[in-house]
Each structure stands twice: as C-alpha cells, then as structure tokens.
Short mmCIF file of C-alpha atoms and ligand atoms in Angstrom, two decimals:
data_model
loop_
_atom_site.label_atom_id
_atom_site.label_comp_id
_atom_site.label_asym_id
_atom_site.label_seq_id
_atom_site.Cartn_x
_atom_site.Cartn_y
_atom_site.Cartn_z
CA MET A 1 0.05 0.08 0.07
CA GLU A 2 2.90 2.18 0.46
CA ARG A 3 3.78 2.24 -2.93
CA LEU A 4 0.28 2.82 -4.21
CA SER A 5 -0.03 5.62 -2.13
CA ARG A 6 3.03 7.15 -3.36
CA ARG A 7 2.15 6.62 -6.92
CA ALA A 8 -1.38 7.91 -6.30
CA LEU A 9 0.15 11.10 -4.89
CA LEU A 10 2.30 11.39 -8.00
CA ALA A 11 -0.82 11.46 -10.16
CA GLY A 12 -1.09 14.36 -12.22
CA GLY A 13 -3.80 17.60 -12.35
CA LEU A 14 -6.94 17.29 -10.89
CA GLY A 15 -5.57 16.20 -7.66
CA LEU A 16 -6.88 12.58 -8.93
CA GLY A 17 -4.60 10.92 -6.63
CA ALA A 18 -5.70 12.72 -3.44
CA VAL A 19 -9.23 11.49 -4.13
CA ALA A 20 -8.05 7.91 -4.17
CA LEU A 21 -6.23 8.69 -0.77
CA THR A 22 -9.47 9.81 0.66
CA ALA A 23 -11.57 6.91 -0.39
CA CYS A 24 -12.49 4.48 2.41
CA THR A 25 -10.74 1.30 2.34
CA THR A 26 -11.61 -1.42 4.70
CA LYS A 27 -8.57 -3.45 5.29
CA GLY A 28 -9.25 -7.38 5.20
CA VAL A 29 -7.02 -9.73 7.07
CA PRO A 30 -4.40 -10.92 4.48
CA GLY A 31 -4.34 -14.69 4.36
CA PRO A 32 -1.14 -16.81 4.17
CA GLY A 33 0.87 -16.31 1.03
CA ALA A 34 -0.60 -14.18 -2.35
CA ALA A 35 -3.31 -11.43 -1.87
CA PRO A 36 -6.79 -13.02 -2.41
CA VAL A 37 -8.05 -12.70 -5.59
CA GLY A 38 -11.62 -13.83 -6.59
CA PRO A 39 -13.01 -15.35 -9.62
CA ALA A 40 -14.60 -13.20 -12.01
CA GLY A 41 -18.11 -12.48 -10.94
CA ALA A 42 -17.61 -12.84 -7.29
CA ALA A 43 -20.73 -10.64 -5.94
CA THR A 44 -19.85 -10.70 -2.14
CA PRO A 45 -16.51 -10.14 -0.73
CA SER A 46 -14.59 -13.50 0.58
CA PRO A 47 -12.58 -13.53 3.97
CA GLY A 48 -9.45 -11.53 3.74
CA GLN A 49 -10.49 -9.78 0.39
CA ASP A 50 -9.76 -5.86 0.72
CA VAL A 51 -12.85 -3.69 0.30
CA GLU A 52 -12.61 -0.32 -1.40
CA GLU A 53 -15.61 1.95 -0.91
CA LYS A 54 -17.05 5.08 -2.52
CA SER A 55 -20.05 7.26 -3.04
CA LEU A 56 -20.67 8.85 -6.45
CA VAL A 57 -23.23 11.61 -6.74
CA ALA A 58 -24.54 12.19 -9.99
CA ARG A 59 -25.87 15.74 -10.35
CA PRO A 60 -26.25 18.84 -12.42
CA THR A 61 -23.38 21.19 -11.94
CA THR A 62 -21.34 23.97 -13.60
CA LEU A 63 -18.18 23.52 -14.41
CA ASP A 64 -15.36 25.63 -15.79
CA LEU A 65 -13.48 24.07 -18.42
CA GLY A 66 -10.38 26.37 -18.27
CA GLY A 67 -12.33 29.47 -19.58
CA PRO A 68 -15.52 27.85 -20.93
CA LYS A 69 -18.37 27.72 -18.07
CA VAL A 70 -20.88 24.99 -18.65
CA ALA A 71 -23.62 23.70 -17.32
CA THR A 72 -23.82 19.83 -17.35
CA TRP A 73 -24.16 16.70 -15.33
CA ALA A 74 -21.14 15.25 -13.66
CA TYR A 75 -19.98 13.05 -10.81
CA GLY A 76 -19.04 15.10 -7.76
CA ASP A 77 -18.95 18.26 -9.37
CA THR A 78 -15.65 17.60 -11.44
CA VAL A 79 -14.82 16.40 -14.76
CA PRO A 80 -13.47 13.95 -15.16
CA GLY A 81 -15.35 12.49 -12.24
CA PRO A 82 -13.10 11.07 -8.95
CA LEU A 83 -10.64 8.67 -9.68
CA ILE A 84 -11.46 5.26 -8.21
CA ARG A 85 -8.40 2.93 -7.26
CA ALA A 86 -7.95 -0.44 -6.16
CA LYS A 87 -5.70 -3.43 -6.59
CA ALA A 88 -6.51 -6.68 -8.52
CA GLY A 89 -8.66 -8.73 -6.26
CA ASP A 90 -10.27 -6.22 -4.36
CA PHE A 91 -13.86 -5.97 -3.65
CA LEU A 92 -15.67 -2.71 -4.79
CA ARG A 93 -18.78 -1.42 -3.27
CA LEU A 94 -19.63 1.73 -5.00
CA THR A 95 -22.94 3.52 -4.16
CA LEU A 96 -24.32 5.68 -7.20
CA ASP A 97 -26.49 8.55 -5.28
CA ASN A 98 -28.81 9.75 -8.64
CA GLN A 99 -29.43 13.37 -7.88
CA LEU A 100 -30.12 13.82 -11.79
CA PRO A 101 -33.53 14.65 -13.24
CA ALA A 102 -33.08 11.34 -15.46
CA ASP A 103 -32.73 7.74 -15.13
CA THR A 104 -29.10 6.68 -15.28
CA SER A 105 -26.69 3.70 -14.32
CA ILE A 106 -23.00 3.15 -14.11
CA HIS A 107 -21.13 0.55 -16.46
CA TRP A 108 -17.71 -0.21 -15.31
CA HIS A 109 -15.97 -0.28 -18.62
CA GLY A 110 -13.74 -3.32 -19.22
CA ILE A 111 -14.12 -4.75 -15.71
CA ARG A 112 -14.69 -8.77 -15.92
CA LEU A 113 -17.47 -8.60 -13.35
CA HIS A 114 -20.49 -10.42 -12.33
CA ASN A 115 -23.37 -9.86 -14.94
CA ALA A 116 -25.62 -7.97 -12.16
CA ALA A 117 -23.11 -5.25 -11.68
CA ASP A 118 -22.61 -4.28 -15.33
CA GLY A 119 -24.93 -1.29 -15.06
CA VAL A 120 -26.90 -1.85 -18.32
CA PRO A 121 -30.56 -1.14 -17.67
CA GLY A 122 -33.04 -3.47 -19.32
CA MET A 123 -30.29 -6.21 -19.50
CA THR A 124 -28.57 -6.33 -16.06
CA GLN A 125 -30.54 -4.30 -13.77
CA ASP A 126 -33.57 -1.53 -13.59
CA PRO A 127 -32.79 2.08 -14.23
CA VAL A 128 -31.67 4.04 -11.10
CA LYS A 129 -34.59 6.57 -10.79
CA PRO A 130 -34.23 10.29 -9.97
CA GLY A 131 -33.46 10.64 -5.96
CA ALA A 132 -32.79 7.02 -5.81
CA LYS A 133 -29.52 4.94 -5.02
CA PHE A 134 -27.71 2.02 -6.26
CA VAL A 135 -25.04 0.02 -4.65
CA TYR A 136 -22.46 -1.84 -7.25
CA GLU A 137 -20.71 -4.68 -5.60
CA PHE A 138 -18.23 -6.50 -7.45
CA THR A 139 -14.72 -7.93 -7.40
CA ALA A 140 -12.20 -6.45 -9.91
CA PRO A 141 -10.06 -9.52 -10.86
CA ASP A 142 -7.73 -7.93 -13.36
CA PRO A 143 -5.20 -4.90 -13.19
CA GLY A 144 -5.61 -2.21 -15.74
CA THR A 145 -6.54 1.24 -16.83
CA TYR A 146 -10.52 1.24 -16.81
CA PHE A 147 -13.08 4.06 -16.53
CA PHE A 148 -16.72 4.20 -15.81
CA HIS A 149 -19.66 5.82 -17.18
CA PRO A 150 -23.55 5.82 -17.43
CA HIS A 151 -25.08 3.19 -19.90
CA VAL A 152 -28.11 5.39 -20.54
CA GLY A 153 -29.08 7.31 -23.43
CA VAL A 154 -26.19 9.57 -24.62
CA GLN A 155 -25.26 10.69 -20.90
CA LEU A 156 -21.62 9.69 -21.46
CA ASP A 157 -21.59 12.63 -23.59
CA ARG A 158 -22.14 14.90 -20.80
CA GLY A 159 -19.39 15.10 -17.72
CA LEU A 160 -20.36 11.60 -16.32
CA TYR A 161 -17.20 9.64 -16.48
CA ALA A 162 -14.04 9.22 -14.34
CA PRO A 163 -11.01 6.71 -14.63
CA LEU A 164 -11.06 3.50 -12.79
CA ILE A 165 -7.52 2.17 -11.99
CA ILE A 166 -6.85 -1.47 -10.93
CA ASP A 167 -3.34 -2.11 -9.84
CA ASP A 168 -1.05 -5.12 -9.87
CA PRO A 169 0.29 -5.96 -6.39
CA ARG A 170 2.76 -8.11 -8.03
CA GLU A 171 3.91 -5.33 -10.39
CA LEU A 172 7.47 -4.25 -9.97
CA ASP A 173 8.64 -0.75 -9.72
CA GLY A 174 8.67 -0.09 -13.38
CA TYR A 175 8.41 3.79 -13.40
CA ASP A 176 8.79 6.57 -11.21
CA ALA A 177 5.42 8.70 -11.57
CA GLU A 178 2.31 8.14 -13.37
CA TRP A 179 -0.24 10.57 -15.11
CA VAL A 180 -3.93 9.43 -15.77
CA VAL A 181 -5.14 11.21 -18.75
CA VAL A 182 -8.57 11.10 -19.81
CA LEU A 183 -9.54 12.57 -23.43
CA ASP A 184 -13.07 14.00 -24.26
CA ASP A 185 -15.02 15.82 -26.93
CA TRP A 186 -17.31 18.24 -25.41
CA VAL A 187 -20.65 19.78 -26.40
CA ASP A 188 -22.78 19.89 -23.32
CA GLY A 189 -23.79 23.42 -22.08
CA THR A 190 -22.67 25.20 -25.20
CA GLY A 191 -26.01 25.83 -26.31
CA ARG A 192 -27.00 22.34 -26.94
CA THR A 193 -27.19 19.29 -24.83
CA PRO A 194 -26.06 15.62 -26.37
CA ASP A 195 -29.59 15.02 -26.25
CA ASP A 196 -30.24 17.90 -28.60
CA VAL A 197 -27.24 16.42 -30.79
CA LEU A 198 -28.88 12.95 -31.21
CA LYS A 199 -32.12 14.76 -32.22
CA GLU A 200 -30.11 16.75 -35.05
CA LEU A 201 -28.64 13.52 -36.19
CA THR A 202 -31.86 11.67 -36.44
CA ALA A 203 -33.98 14.68 -37.78
CA ALA A 204 -31.38 15.66 -40.30
CA GLY A 205 -30.50 12.36 -41.40
CA GLY A 206 -26.83 13.18 -41.94
CA ALA A 207 -27.41 16.42 -43.79
CA ALA A 208 -26.02 19.88 -42.54
CA SER A 209 -27.65 20.49 -39.11
CA ALA A 210 -28.27 23.25 -37.01
CA SER A 211 -25.06 23.76 -35.38
CA SER A 212 -23.09 26.79 -35.71
CA ASN A 213 -20.50 24.75 -37.91
CA GLY A 214 -22.78 22.83 -40.04
CA GLY A 215 -23.47 20.37 -37.30
CA ILE A 216 -22.52 17.04 -38.73
CA SER A 217 -18.70 17.00 -40.17
CA GLY A 218 -18.82 13.29 -41.09
CA MET A 219 -20.83 11.35 -43.88
CA GLY A 220 -20.81 7.96 -42.93
CA GLY A 221 -22.76 5.19 -44.33
CA MET A 222 -22.84 3.11 -47.49
CA ASP A 223 -24.12 6.25 -49.50
CA HIS A 224 -21.55 8.80 -48.52
CA GLY A 225 -17.89 6.99 -49.40
CA ALA A 226 -15.18 7.42 -47.37
CA MET A 227 -13.07 10.50 -46.59
CA GLY A 228 -9.88 8.40 -46.73
CA SER A 229 -8.74 4.94 -47.73
CA SER A 230 -8.41 1.96 -45.20
CA THR A 231 -4.76 1.84 -46.09
CA GLY A 232 -1.86 4.31 -45.97
CA ALA A 233 -1.50 7.28 -43.30
CA GLN A 234 -5.25 7.50 -42.69
CA PRO A 235 -6.43 4.14 -41.90
CA TRP A 236 -10.28 4.97 -40.36
CA GLY A 237 -11.84 6.62 -43.34
CA ASP A 238 -14.73 8.43 -41.73
CA ALA A 239 -14.63 8.57 -38.12
CA GLY A 240 -17.27 10.89 -36.73
CA ASP A 241 -20.65 12.57 -37.19
CA VAL A 242 -20.62 15.31 -34.58
CA THR A 243 -18.95 18.85 -34.84
CA TYR A 244 -17.72 19.47 -30.99
CA PRO A 245 -16.65 23.00 -29.85
CA TYR A 246 -14.15 21.81 -27.35
CA PHE A 247 -11.85 18.87 -26.90
CA LEU A 248 -10.84 18.36 -23.43
CA LEU A 249 -7.70 16.64 -21.78
CA ASN A 250 -8.58 15.79 -17.87
CA GLY A 251 -11.57 18.42 -18.34
CA LYS A 252 -9.45 21.26 -19.72
CA VAL A 253 -9.44 23.03 -23.09
CA PRO A 254 -5.75 23.99 -24.56
CA ALA A 255 -5.80 27.43 -23.33
CA ALA A 256 -5.72 26.26 -19.76
CA PRO A 257 -4.05 23.00 -20.13
CA ASP A 258 -3.60 20.42 -17.23
CA THR A 259 -0.10 20.34 -16.54
CA PHE A 260 1.83 17.31 -14.91
CA ALA A 261 5.08 18.39 -13.09
CA ALA A 262 8.14 15.82 -13.00
CA LYS A 263 11.56 15.82 -13.22
CA PRO A 264 14.20 15.29 -16.11
CA GLY A 265 15.06 11.57 -16.62
CA GLN A 266 11.76 10.55 -14.79
CA LYS A 267 10.12 7.40 -16.29
CA VAL A 268 6.65 8.14 -16.44
CA ARG A 269 3.43 5.86 -16.92
CA LEU A 270 0.81 7.54 -19.00
CA ARG A 271 -2.40 5.95 -18.57
CA ILE A 272 -4.57 7.26 -21.43
CA ILE A 273 -8.42 6.90 -21.57
CA ASN A 274 -10.58 7.80 -24.63
CA ALA A 275 -13.90 9.01 -22.84
CA ALA A 276 -15.10 10.81 -26.08
CA SER A 277 -18.44 10.07 -27.69
CA ASP A 278 -17.87 10.47 -31.14
CA THR A 279 -14.19 11.16 -31.55
CA ILE A 280 -10.90 8.77 -32.37
CA PHE A 281 -7.68 10.63 -31.42
CA THR A 282 -4.24 10.67 -32.57
CA VAL A 283 -1.99 11.09 -29.56
CA ALA A 284 1.62 12.16 -29.53
CA LEU A 285 4.07 13.68 -26.64
CA GLY A 286 6.41 16.36 -28.29
CA GLY A 287 9.92 15.50 -28.17
CA HIS A 288 9.56 11.90 -27.09
CA ARG A 289 8.83 8.40 -28.63
CA MET A 290 6.50 6.52 -26.35
CA THR A 291 6.70 2.81 -25.32
CA ILE A 292 3.28 1.09 -25.32
CA THR A 293 2.95 -1.16 -22.58
CA HIS A 294 -0.77 -2.17 -22.21
CA THR A 295 -4.03 -1.67 -23.96
CA ASP A 296 -7.54 -2.47 -22.51
CA GLY A 297 -5.80 -3.43 -19.33
CA HIS A 298 -3.53 -6.35 -20.98
CA PRO A 299 0.22 -6.45 -21.31
CA VAL A 300 1.46 -6.14 -24.58
CA VAL A 301 5.01 -6.81 -26.24
CA PRO A 302 6.48 -3.46 -25.75
CA GLN A 303 6.30 -1.16 -28.72
CA ASP A 304 7.92 2.03 -29.40
CA VAL A 305 5.89 4.67 -31.30
CA ASP A 306 5.74 8.42 -32.24
CA ALA A 307 2.06 8.26 -32.00
CA PHE A 308 -1.00 6.02 -31.53
CA TYR A 309 -4.56 6.25 -32.25
CA ILE A 310 -7.03 5.93 -29.56
CA GLY A 311 -10.86 4.98 -30.26
CA MET A 312 -13.67 5.75 -28.16
CA GLY A 313 -13.56 3.25 -25.10
CA GLU A 314 -9.95 2.20 -25.58
CA ARG A 315 -7.02 2.50 -23.15
CA TYR A 316 -3.43 2.71 -23.74
CA ASP A 317 -0.79 2.60 -21.21
CA ALA A 318 2.63 3.91 -22.35
CA VAL A 319 5.86 4.31 -20.80
CA VAL A 320 8.33 7.36 -21.42
CA THR A 321 11.52 8.79 -20.15
CA LEU A 322 11.45 12.57 -19.89
CA GLY A 323 13.61 15.11 -21.20
CA ASP A 324 14.05 18.59 -19.39
CA GLY A 325 11.60 21.28 -20.54
CA VAL A 326 8.05 21.77 -21.10
CA PHE A 327 6.52 19.25 -23.35
CA PRO A 328 2.87 19.29 -25.12
CA LEU A 329 0.78 15.80 -25.11
CA VAL A 330 -1.62 16.38 -27.99
CA ALA A 331 -4.67 14.43 -28.87
CA ARG A 332 -5.67 15.51 -32.39
CA PRO A 333 -8.94 14.29 -33.55
CA PHE A 334 -8.98 12.07 -36.42
CA SER A 335 -11.25 13.15 -39.42
CA LYS A 336 -12.93 16.18 -38.02
CA THR A 337 -13.24 19.15 -40.33
CA SER A 338 -13.75 21.60 -37.48
CA GLY A 339 -10.02 21.63 -36.27
CA GLY A 340 -9.10 22.05 -32.44
CA GLN A 341 -7.24 19.52 -30.30
CA ALA A 342 -7.04 18.37 -26.70
CA LEU A 343 -3.51 19.63 -25.18
CA GLY A 344 -1.98 18.74 -21.83
CA LEU A 345 1.66 19.58 -20.67
CA ILE A 346 4.56 17.85 -19.09
CA ARG A 347 6.74 20.15 -17.23
CA THR A 348 10.16 19.14 -16.18
CA GLY A 349 12.19 22.40 -16.49
CA ALA A 350 12.03 25.90 -17.52
CA GLY A 351 10.19 26.93 -20.52
CA SER A 352 7.19 28.72 -22.03
CA ALA A 353 3.92 26.71 -22.86
CA PRO A 354 3.36 25.90 -26.29
CA ALA A 355 0.57 27.41 -28.35
CA VAL A 356 -2.76 25.86 -28.25
CA ASP A 357 -2.63 24.48 -31.61
CA VAL A 358 0.93 23.06 -31.35
CA SER A 359 1.48 20.14 -33.59
CA PRO A 360 4.19 18.12 -32.50
CA ALA A 361 6.56 16.42 -35.47
CA GLU A 362 5.57 12.99 -33.64
CA LEU A 363 1.97 13.59 -35.01
CA GLY A 364 3.36 13.07 -38.54
CA GLY A 365 5.64 9.88 -37.75
CA GLN A 366 4.82 6.49 -37.09
CA VAL A 367 1.63 6.19 -35.72
CA LEU A 368 0.46 2.85 -34.54
CA ILE A 369 -2.88 1.23 -35.11
CA GLY A 370 -3.42 -0.43 -31.94
CA SER A 371 -4.94 -3.95 -33.22
CA ARG A 372 -1.34 -4.53 -34.54
CA LEU A 373 0.18 -4.81 -31.26
CA LYS A 374 1.64 -7.96 -30.09
CA PRO A 375 0.11 -9.53 -26.79
CA ALA A 376 2.46 -10.19 -23.71
CA THR A 377 2.65 -14.20 -23.37
CA SER A 378 0.79 -13.82 -20.17
CA ALA A 379 -1.97 -12.04 -21.76
CA LYS A 380 -2.84 -14.84 -24.48
CA LEU A 381 -5.80 -17.13 -24.36
CA ALA A 382 -5.14 -20.76 -24.29
CA THR A 383 -4.65 -22.28 -27.52
CA LYS A 384 -8.04 -23.74 -28.64
CA ASN A 385 -10.07 -24.37 -31.56
CA PRO A 386 -13.33 -22.26 -31.35
CA ASP A 387 -16.36 -24.60 -30.29
CA ALA A 388 -19.07 -22.27 -31.81
CA THR A 389 -19.09 -19.24 -34.26
CA ALA A 390 -21.38 -16.34 -34.75
CA GLN A 391 -21.81 -13.59 -36.78
CA LEU A 392 -21.72 -9.83 -36.18
CA SER A 393 -22.45 -7.68 -39.01
CA LEU A 394 -21.97 -3.74 -38.14
CA GLU A 395 -24.61 -2.06 -40.45
CA GLY A 396 -26.18 1.47 -41.20
CA SER A 397 -25.91 4.63 -42.60
CA MET A 398 -26.21 8.53 -41.67
CA GLN A 399 -28.95 9.16 -43.93
CA PRO A 400 -31.32 8.21 -42.51
CA TYR A 401 -29.42 8.03 -39.26
CA GLN A 402 -29.89 4.49 -38.59
CA TRP A 403 -27.36 2.07 -37.22
CA GLY A 404 -27.82 -1.52 -36.22
CA ILE A 405 -26.18 -5.07 -36.10
CA ASN A 406 -27.45 -8.27 -37.82
CA GLY A 407 -30.14 -6.36 -39.91
CA ALA A 408 -32.00 -4.49 -37.25
CA PRO A 409 -31.53 -2.17 -34.35
CA PHE A 410 -31.01 -2.99 -30.90
CA GLY A 411 -34.46 -4.56 -29.66
CA LYS A 412 -35.09 -5.63 -32.84
CA ASN A 413 -32.19 -7.92 -33.71
CA THR A 414 -31.62 -11.32 -32.18
CA PRO A 415 -28.98 -11.61 -29.19
CA LEU A 416 -26.28 -13.57 -29.96
CA THR A 417 -25.88 -16.88 -27.68
CA LEU A 418 -23.11 -19.11 -26.50
CA ARG A 419 -22.89 -21.89 -23.77
CA ALA A 420 -20.57 -21.72 -20.52
CA GLY A 421 -17.20 -23.16 -21.25
CA GLN A 422 -17.27 -22.45 -25.11
CA ARG A 423 -14.72 -20.85 -27.05
CA LEU A 424 -16.85 -18.58 -28.95
CA ARG A 425 -15.54 -16.98 -32.28
CA ILE A 426 -17.43 -14.16 -33.46
CA ASN A 427 -16.62 -12.91 -37.04
CA VAL A 428 -17.02 -9.36 -37.00
CA MET A 429 -17.91 -7.53 -40.07
CA ASN A 430 -18.09 -3.86 -40.43
CA MET A 431 -20.36 -3.27 -43.58
CA THR A 432 -19.97 0.55 -43.44
CA MET A 433 -18.05 3.16 -44.68
CA MET A 434 -17.38 4.42 -41.19
CA THR A 435 -14.82 3.32 -38.34
CA HIS A 436 -16.85 2.00 -35.28
CA PRO A 437 -14.94 0.98 -31.99
CA LEU A 438 -16.73 -2.51 -31.07
CA HIS A 439 -16.89 -2.86 -27.49
CA LEU A 440 -17.75 -6.24 -25.40
CA HIS A 441 -18.95 -6.10 -21.70
CA GLY A 442 -18.01 -8.88 -19.00
CA HIS A 443 -15.34 -10.43 -21.31
CA THR A 444 -12.29 -9.58 -23.21
CA PHE A 445 -11.40 -11.28 -26.60
CA ALA A 446 -8.46 -12.03 -28.76
CA LEU A 447 -7.86 -10.91 -31.96
CA PRO A 448 -6.17 -13.27 -34.50
CA SER A 449 -2.65 -12.26 -33.14
CA GLY A 450 -3.74 -13.12 -29.82
CA LEU A 451 -4.07 -9.45 -28.66
CA ARG A 452 -6.24 -9.11 -25.77
CA LYS A 453 -8.99 -6.30 -26.02
CA ASP A 454 -12.40 -5.19 -24.82
CA THR A 455 -12.50 -2.34 -27.54
CA VAL A 456 -11.28 -2.45 -30.96
CA LEU A 457 -11.46 -0.10 -34.08
CA LEU A 458 -12.81 -1.56 -37.53
CA GLY A 459 -12.13 0.62 -40.37
CA PRO A 460 -14.62 0.67 -43.16
CA MET A 461 -15.48 -2.63 -44.78
CA GLU A 462 -12.86 -4.07 -42.15
CA GLN A 463 -13.57 -7.93 -41.17
CA LEU A 464 -12.24 -9.35 -37.84
CA PRO A 465 -12.45 -12.72 -35.98
CA ILE A 466 -12.52 -12.28 -32.51
CA ASP A 467 -12.25 -15.16 -29.68
CA LEU A 468 -13.53 -15.24 -26.32
CA ASP A 469 -14.06 -17.66 -23.67
CA ALA A 470 -17.52 -18.11 -22.06
CA ASP A 471 -16.50 -17.91 -18.47
CA ASN A 472 -18.92 -15.17 -17.43
CA ALA A 473 -22.66 -16.16 -17.36
CA GLY A 474 -25.32 -13.57 -17.99
CA LYS A 475 -26.70 -11.23 -20.63
CA TRP A 476 -24.30 -9.16 -22.11
CA ALA A 477 -24.11 -6.07 -24.35
CA VAL A 478 -21.92 -5.74 -27.53
CA HIS A 479 -22.06 -2.26 -29.15
CA CYS A 480 -20.31 0.28 -30.92
CA HIS A 481 -18.79 2.76 -28.40
CA ASN A 482 -19.62 5.89 -30.81
CA ILE A 483 -22.45 6.45 -28.00
CA TYR A 484 -24.57 8.22 -30.72
CA HIS A 485 -24.26 5.00 -33.00
CA ALA A 486 -24.91 2.81 -30.04
CA GLU A 487 -28.07 4.99 -29.01
CA ALA A 488 -29.59 4.70 -32.41
CA GLY A 489 -29.34 0.98 -32.35
CA MET A 490 -25.61 -0.37 -32.86
CA MET A 491 -25.82 -2.97 -30.07
CA ILE A 492 -26.74 -6.51 -29.78
CA GLY A 493 -27.26 -8.93 -26.81
CA LEU A 494 -24.74 -11.91 -25.88
CA ASN A 495 -26.77 -14.14 -23.98
CA TYR A 496 -25.57 -17.46 -22.23
CA VAL A 497 -27.97 -20.25 -22.77
CA SER A 498 -27.99 -23.66 -21.03
CU1 CU B 501 -20.44 3.22 -34.45
#
C-alpha cells in the first residue's frame, strides 16, 4: 500500500491521487501467501479480501473547462469525476446517488465483473430513478486502466465519466511517476446538450444541421463514401458525425492545459483513456517517443511509437523517459473538419507553454494502429479451436441516421448466444464506410494475433474474427462505442444459454 499511495500522490493535475487517498478502504486480514484474488463474478467479499468503498453523486452542476463555463451533469462536481483506485482482486462497493433529473446507471467499462453489476438497464438492472441510490458490488479481478460512465442514452457525452485504475500488487517498480489522462469531446452546455445532438442527427439524417459549424462533419454510411482509404497514413476513413466546440484533456481546454510536473530523466507511466463519444484521437508527446506497454488493461510486447490512435472506449498505457523542458501531450481528433485538439503539458524544467494549436512532429511520424500490437505471453488465451461461431455485422448509414447489428437496431435484432465453457469465435464485419469501436461487456476477446482487447476499432469494410472464452454467465451487451451510434441501435445482446 506504501507504493500505491506514493504513486497516487504522483498522479497529475486534478488531484486525482488525493481522491484515491480519501476513499475509504476497509482492510481485510490478509491470508497466508498471495493476495486473495476472487474469480470473475464474485458478488460478495470473501474473507481476507480488501474492500474499496466510495459514493458517487451524479448531479447537475456548472463546470469551468479552463475558460468556458458549462452547465452539465457530472460525478462530484468535477470532470473527469473522481478517480477510483483499487488493486487486482479487491472488492468494490460503489454507491451511485442519482440526483439527476433523469434515470441513470454506471457501467464499469472493461472490468470482468459479474453480470448484475454491469450497469446496463434493461439487461442487468432496472434504471436508477431520480433521487434513488444503487449499490454496485463486485470483485475487480484484473489489473489495468479502466473507466466508468452511464449506460443510459447519450449521458456519456455529458460530464459523467471518470477513471478506474486497478493496480497489480505483483507489479515491479517499472516507473517513477504516473499520469492518468482522460480525453473527451465536449458539447454539453454550449447551447445544446447531447440529447439535442442526437435529435439533430436523427432528424437531419446526416445532412447539415443546426449547429454553428454545419453540425455534422462526417458523412458515414454506404451512401457517402469514405473520406480516406483504409490503407496508408489515414486508416479510418470517416470517423465521426458530430462537430464539437471543445476537446478536453482531464477536463480542460488547451488554453488552460492540465499540467503534469515531473523531473528530467524520470520514467512516467501514461494511462490514457478515450472517454469521448464520437472522436478517435491521434496522441503524441512532443519531443518523445512512447513505449506502449498495455492496451485495455492487458500487457503487450512493448512497442515504441511516435504516436498512436485511440478509439472511443479504448485505453493505452505508455512509458516514457522525460527530457528537460515543457512538452505538449496532444490528442488530435481524427477526420474532424472543425479543427481543434486536446492538450496537456508535461513540465520538467524551464520554458514557456506551447501554443494551443501546437503540432508536435511526432504526429506525422509512425502512428500505431493498436490492433497491430503483439500480446504479452501472459495475456494470451490458451490455444483452442472455437467450439462455436457467430456472425456480427455492423450496419447502417448517416442518411437516414440508422445504425444496427445483424439486420436491425438493438431491441429488434436477435441476441447472439453462447454456452458456458465454450470458446466462441465472433466474425465481425463492418459493412459501413465509417469506423466503429466495438466494445464487449464482461469479457475480453483475442484478435487473431492473440492481442487481448475489450474495445477494438474496425475500419470501413474491415473484417475481424475475435475469440472469447465463455466464463462469465449472464446477458451482456456488445456495441459500438460511438455513443450516438449505440443509442441509435448499433448494439446487440450476447446471452448465455444452457
Ligand atoms: Cu459506430
């Protein structure tokens, strides 16, 4: 715990670490030997298991984004919301206090938890009504970088998101400091809400809309063609529908960047989370190459890159040895015609802050496509042929704004099924000219290379077989993590049957 506390103190900006330190941790009595690690799905704490407790109040508030003041909804009056931090195998008891004027829930994105704690109204629980509370209780079995957000409507595109870090108790001291970085695209309180945006999208059907900048910058769907090809420097074609006034790094616009203070020569672990609703970013740190060590919580063969793409719902951990000076961490929206970017700073020495539109040379260097990472040996699934296969076809268009999976929107399509103990292969086909980040609840899956992910980007017309082990019974969601696509129907159930 010494180590954890020190690291938490080193977390940057926002006082994220301080939040972790004030969280109530009930110490269990450690058993002999290793820390107890419960199986996925443990819904009650076992003897000796440490319990992490926290309360999250979701309510309307006004936030200062570093200049712009916005009325929005948030957890605990900050954006991102308070960091939750525990170690692998801990039991989490997290109380949602809904003071919003709407139903809500919390989904613990990427955590391999038991079904009833997954936070999907209509599938795993009833919605949490205004004025009501809901207690989420689950074991977090796997270390990694995660986050949490509502699974109701387009509430994710408000300020309702926060990082969730699960530490590995066995992890060696591989770095000196840590910076948790949460990226977002922001529209709420700037004259329209995410619900307004969804109405514009569905009403306008992809044509220019009511926003100041033409509204919908993207032109997805089979009818429109791609803005880029799926090869070469721009792999994703068309990647977003919504024009955003701001892009945020740890809740701040580039004019007031979140700044991480460190010393030259220190090795820093960056934990980068894309909490945006409609924006793929290209991420680069000026003056440095980064070594990617994990994605979606799973270790990879360390890969040096100039920059990398991060889709909505994805996470990447990178280690970097810092130079002396002031360095911009830039997240550049991919394929958005409106311009702008998210910016944070790492300061290890003297120097003035770069311009808000600084463009590090690394952005034009070798940009990693995350699905090409190689898995660490420890992250691989056991070698096994699939027992069953399923098809998952991503379909739809901007005009009309209709998205679905396997021939119909969610609620009208037929859930995929699997049986406990099976190795299931899902043949995913993106039948659209847009890029979609596909997210699976309650499990992680393996790409053909063995790389483990819970969220993966599929470029236009891309096909990708993903394998998963059926080891966590329940009714789970599989969906596009473009929150507007998901809300318009790009989701399907994955149900265990006997
Ligand atoms: Cu999508």
